[in-house]
Short mmCIF file of C-alpha atoms in Angstrom, two decimals:
data_model
loop_
_atom_site.label_atom_id
_atom_site.label_comp_id
_atom_site.label_asym_id
_atom_site.label_seq_id
_atom_site.Cartn_x
_atom_site.Cartn_y
_atom_site.Cartn_z
CA ASP C 173 79.72 117.04 81.58
CA THR C 174 80.93 119.72 83.24
CA GLY C 175 80.38 118.06 86.81
CA VAL C 176 77.81 118.36 89.52
CA SER C 177 76.06 122.03 89.42
CA GLN C 178 74.49 124.07 92.25
CA ASN C 179 72.28 127.23 91.91
CA PRO C 180 71.91 129.67 93.22
CA ARG C 181 75.58 129.99 94.67
CA HIS C 182 74.63 132.36 97.26
CA LYS C 183 71.30 133.13 98.94
CA ILE C 184 70.27 135.98 101.57
CA THR C 185 66.88 135.22 102.79
CA LYS C 186 64.71 136.86 105.78
CA ARG C 187 63.72 134.70 108.75
CA GLY C 188 60.68 132.78 107.90
CA GLN C 189 60.74 133.06 104.12
CA ASN C 190 60.78 129.94 102.35
CA VAL C 191 64.13 129.05 99.91
CA THR C 192 64.41 126.33 97.05
CA PHE C 193 68.23 124.78 96.27
CA ARG C 194 68.85 123.13 92.82
CA CYS C 195 71.13 120.36 92.35
CA ASP C 196 72.05 118.85 88.76
CA PRO C 197 74.21 115.69 89.19
CA ILE C 198 76.48 114.13 86.60
CA SER C 199 73.91 112.87 84.13
CA GLU C 200 74.53 108.97 84.53
CA HIS C 201 75.15 108.84 88.19
CA ASN C 202 72.10 107.25 90.24
CA ARG C 203 72.71 108.59 93.40
CA LEU C 204 72.40 112.03 94.74
CA TYR C 205 72.85 113.13 98.02
CA TRP C 206 72.79 116.43 100.12
CA TYR C 207 74.92 117.54 102.90
CA ARG C 208 74.96 120.76 104.98
CA GLN C 209 78.25 122.25 106.19
CA THR C 210 78.79 125.04 109.06
CA LEU C 211 82.03 126.97 109.98
CA GLY C 212 84.51 124.78 111.21
CA GLN C 213 82.88 121.38 110.87
CA GLY C 214 82.83 118.77 108.12
CA PRO C 215 79.90 118.29 105.70
CA GLU C 216 76.85 116.85 107.54
CA PHE C 217 74.70 114.14 105.78
CA LEU C 218 70.98 115.19 105.24
CA THR C 219 69.52 113.05 102.65
CA TYR C 220 69.96 110.73 99.53
CA PHE C 221 68.28 109.66 96.69
CA GLN C 222 68.90 106.50 94.46
CA ASN C 223 67.23 107.59 91.01
CA GLU C 224 63.97 109.23 92.06
CA ALA C 225 63.82 107.00 95.39
CA GLN C 226 64.80 109.20 98.67
CA LEU C 227 66.21 106.18 100.36
CA GLU C 228 67.56 107.83 103.75
CA LYS C 229 66.93 110.80 105.94
CA SER C 230 69.17 112.17 108.53
CA ARG C 231 67.45 113.45 111.88
CA LEU C 232 68.88 116.71 111.25
CA LEU C 233 66.55 117.06 108.18
CA SER C 234 63.68 118.35 110.51
CA ASP C 235 59.81 118.78 109.10
CA ARG C 236 60.94 121.85 107.30
CA PHE C 237 62.92 120.42 105.32
CA SER C 238 61.89 118.40 102.11
CA ALA C 239 63.61 117.20 99.25
CA GLU C 240 62.61 115.79 95.54
CA ARG C 241 64.18 114.10 92.90
CA PRO C 242 61.71 113.68 90.21
CA LYS C 243 62.37 111.21 87.41
CA GLY C 244 65.64 110.73 88.84
CA SER C 245 67.37 113.45 87.45
CA PHE C 246 67.90 117.11 89.07
CA SER C 247 66.95 117.57 93.03
CA THR C 248 65.41 120.28 94.67
CA LEU C 249 66.27 121.06 98.31
CA GLU C 250 63.33 122.99 99.97
CA ILE C 251 63.58 124.69 103.52
CA GLN C 252 60.40 126.46 104.79
CA ARG C 253 59.75 129.03 107.62
CA THR C 254 63.73 129.44 107.53
CA GLU C 255 65.49 130.21 111.04
CA GLN C 256 68.62 132.05 111.55
CA GLY C 257 70.19 128.30 112.53
CA ASP C 258 69.78 127.15 108.85
CA SER C 259 72.37 129.31 107.81
CA ALA C 260 75.07 126.94 106.41
CA MET C 261 76.68 125.76 102.84
CA TYR C 262 74.46 123.14 101.55
CA LEU C 263 76.24 120.48 99.41
CA CYS C 264 75.05 118.04 96.63
CA ALA C 265 76.89 115.27 95.86
CA SER C 266 76.31 112.43 93.06
CA ARG C 267 78.00 109.06 92.13
CA MET C 268 77.14 105.79 90.39
CA GLY C 269 76.31 103.24 92.90
CA ASP C 270 78.92 103.00 95.82
CA THR C 271 81.74 104.66 93.92
CA GLU C 272 83.48 107.99 94.10
CA ALA C 273 81.49 110.67 94.82
CA PHE C 274 81.57 114.58 93.12
CA PHE C 275 80.43 117.53 94.64
CA GLY C 276 79.13 120.89 93.65
CA GLN C 277 80.09 124.12 94.58
CA GLY C 278 77.39 124.38 97.10
CA THR C 279 74.70 126.94 98.15
CA ARG C 280 75.74 129.31 100.80
CA LEU C 281 72.64 130.35 102.62
CA THR C 282 72.33 133.24 104.81
CA VAL C 283 69.17 134.00 107.18
CA VAL C 284 69.01 137.23 108.51
CA GLY M 182 76.81 105.31 112.70
CA ILE M 183 80.21 105.81 111.62
CA GLN M 184 82.92 107.83 113.48
CA VAL M 185 85.73 109.60 111.49
CA GLU M 186 88.54 111.45 113.35
CA GLN M 187 91.09 113.67 111.81
CA SER M 188 94.61 114.54 112.95
CA PRO M 189 95.82 116.80 113.60
CA PRO M 190 92.74 119.39 113.44
CA ASP M 191 95.48 122.20 112.55
CA LEU M 192 98.91 121.91 110.97
CA ILE M 193 101.14 124.80 110.13
CA LEU M 194 104.39 124.30 107.99
CA GLN M 195 107.02 126.28 106.09
CA GLU M 196 106.90 126.15 102.67
CA GLY M 197 108.74 123.20 101.20
CA ALA M 198 108.17 121.17 104.36
CA ASN M 199 106.39 117.48 104.21
CA SER M 200 103.29 116.35 106.11
CA THR M 201 100.88 113.66 107.04
CA LEU M 202 97.61 113.88 107.78
CA ARG M 203 95.43 110.54 109.14
CA CYS M 204 92.20 109.72 109.20
CA ASN M 205 90.82 106.89 111.55
CA PHE M 206 87.31 105.14 111.36
CA SER M 207 85.49 103.42 113.74
CA ASP M 208 84.31 100.61 111.82
CA SER M 209 84.92 99.39 108.27
CA VAL M 210 84.17 101.49 105.24
CA ASN M 211 83.42 100.36 101.76
CA ASN M 212 85.72 103.04 100.31
CA LEU M 213 87.26 106.07 101.40
CA GLN M 214 87.84 109.64 99.53
CA TRP M 215 90.61 112.51 100.55
CA PHE M 216 89.09 115.97 99.57
CA HIS M 217 90.58 119.46 99.77
CA GLN M 218 88.01 122.42 100.19
CA ASN M 219 88.97 125.12 98.21
CA PRO M 220 88.33 129.08 99.64
CA TRP M 221 84.91 128.99 98.13
CA GLY M 222 83.94 126.04 99.65
CA GLN M 223 84.04 123.60 96.81
CA LEU M 224 85.27 119.89 97.83
CA ILE M 225 88.02 119.06 95.29
CA ASN M 226 88.55 115.25 95.15
CA LEU M 227 92.19 114.49 95.74
CA PHE M 228 91.87 110.65 95.76
CA TYR M 229 89.44 107.73 95.71
CA ILE M 230 91.52 104.99 97.58
CA PRO M 231 89.49 102.06 99.27
CA SER M 232 92.71 100.44 99.91
CA GLY M 233 96.46 100.39 98.89
CA THR M 234 98.32 103.46 97.68
CA LYS M 235 98.03 105.98 95.06
CA GLN M 236 100.29 108.96 94.11
CA ASN M 237 99.50 112.33 92.17
CA GLY M 238 102.19 114.50 92.11
CA ARG M 239 103.58 115.53 95.54
CA LEU M 240 100.57 114.26 97.04
CA SER M 241 100.22 110.52 97.86
CA ALA M 242 97.70 108.63 100.09
CA THR M 243 97.53 105.02 101.93
CA THR M 244 94.53 103.31 103.15
CA VAL M 245 95.03 100.03 105.29
CA ALA M 246 91.28 98.86 105.63
CA THR M 247 92.13 96.13 108.03
CA GLU M 248 93.46 98.88 110.44
CA ARG M 249 90.59 101.26 109.58
CA TYR M 250 93.05 104.59 108.62
CA SER M 251 93.87 106.28 105.95
CA LEU M 252 96.97 108.79 105.69
CA LEU M 253 97.74 111.63 102.90
CA TYR M 254 101.13 112.83 102.41
CA ILE M 255 101.80 116.34 101.04
CA SER M 256 105.52 116.49 100.38
CA SER M 257 107.18 120.05 99.33
CA SER M 258 104.56 121.61 100.27
CA GLN M 259 103.28 124.86 98.55
CA THR M 260 101.52 128.11 99.90
CA THR M 261 98.50 127.05 97.58
CA ASP M 262 98.38 123.54 99.48
CA SER M 263 96.72 125.90 102.34
CA GLY M 264 92.98 124.87 103.24
CA VAL M 265 91.18 122.23 105.01
CA TYR M 266 91.68 118.59 104.12
CA PHE M 267 88.68 116.18 105.03
CA CYS M 268 88.37 112.35 104.56
CA ALA M 269 84.73 110.79 104.00
CA GLY M 270 84.01 107.28 104.74
CA ASN M 271 81.36 105.57 102.86
CA ALA M 272 79.07 103.15 104.09
CA GLY M 273 76.10 103.65 101.69
CA LYS M 274 76.51 107.83 102.65
CA SER M 275 79.58 109.62 103.10
CA THR M 276 80.63 110.32 106.30
CA PHE M 277 83.31 113.13 107.07
CA GLY M 278 85.44 114.07 109.64
CA ASP M 279 86.09 117.38 110.97
CA GLY M 280 89.05 118.22 108.44
CA THR M 281 92.69 119.32 109.01
CA THR M 282 93.27 122.58 108.50
CA LEU M 283 96.66 123.30 106.98
CA THR M 284 98.85 126.35 106.54
CA VAL M 285 101.70 126.85 104.58
CA LYS M 286 103.83 129.57 105.15
CA PRO M 287 106.21 131.42 102.47
#
C-alpha cells in the first residue's frame, strides 16, 4: 500500500466549470476526510465519511460542493460552477477509527 | 468547535540552533498529531502523540493532555527543517492550527 493517493495533482479550470477530484485512501482505513487549505492557513475541515456514510459536513461546504464515497472505498469531491474563491489546495486524509491520520499529496485547484 | 493556537507564527533560526514550537487547545482532544508540510503541499506525519513524550532523531514531542497543550522540539536544526509545522487535534475530525513557519538559515 502506497498511502493516500489523490488525483489530479493540479487542476486549472475556468470559472463556471465543474471539477471532480478523487481520493484513494489506505485500503483498510474506514474513515476518509476532505480538507481545504488556502495560502497561509491551516487545513480546514470540509466533510468526512465512515465507510460509505457521510457523517459530517462543514458549513464551508456550500451547495455547489458534493462528496461521495461509494462502497466505502475511494471518494470523489465535486465542485459545480466553480468560482475564483474555490482556488485552494484540496487535501484528503484517511484513518482507521480515531487513530493516526495520513494525508494525500493534495489537489491544487486554480480557477481562472 | 475546538480552537487550536500555535506559537510562534514565524521562527527564524541559524543552522544548529534548537527550537520549541507550541500548540494549545481550547478543549480536550482525543489525540494529537504534528505534521511538516513540504514545499509541494503534502502533510508529512511527524508524531502521533495523544500524551507523553516521543522522540525521532533530532525531533521530539510532548503532549500534556490534562493541560491541553503539546510541544515540538527541534534540536540542531538544519536548512532542510525549514517549512510549515502544523499540529492537529482530533475529536472526530482533525482541527488544525495556522502553523509555525520555520526558516533555518545556513
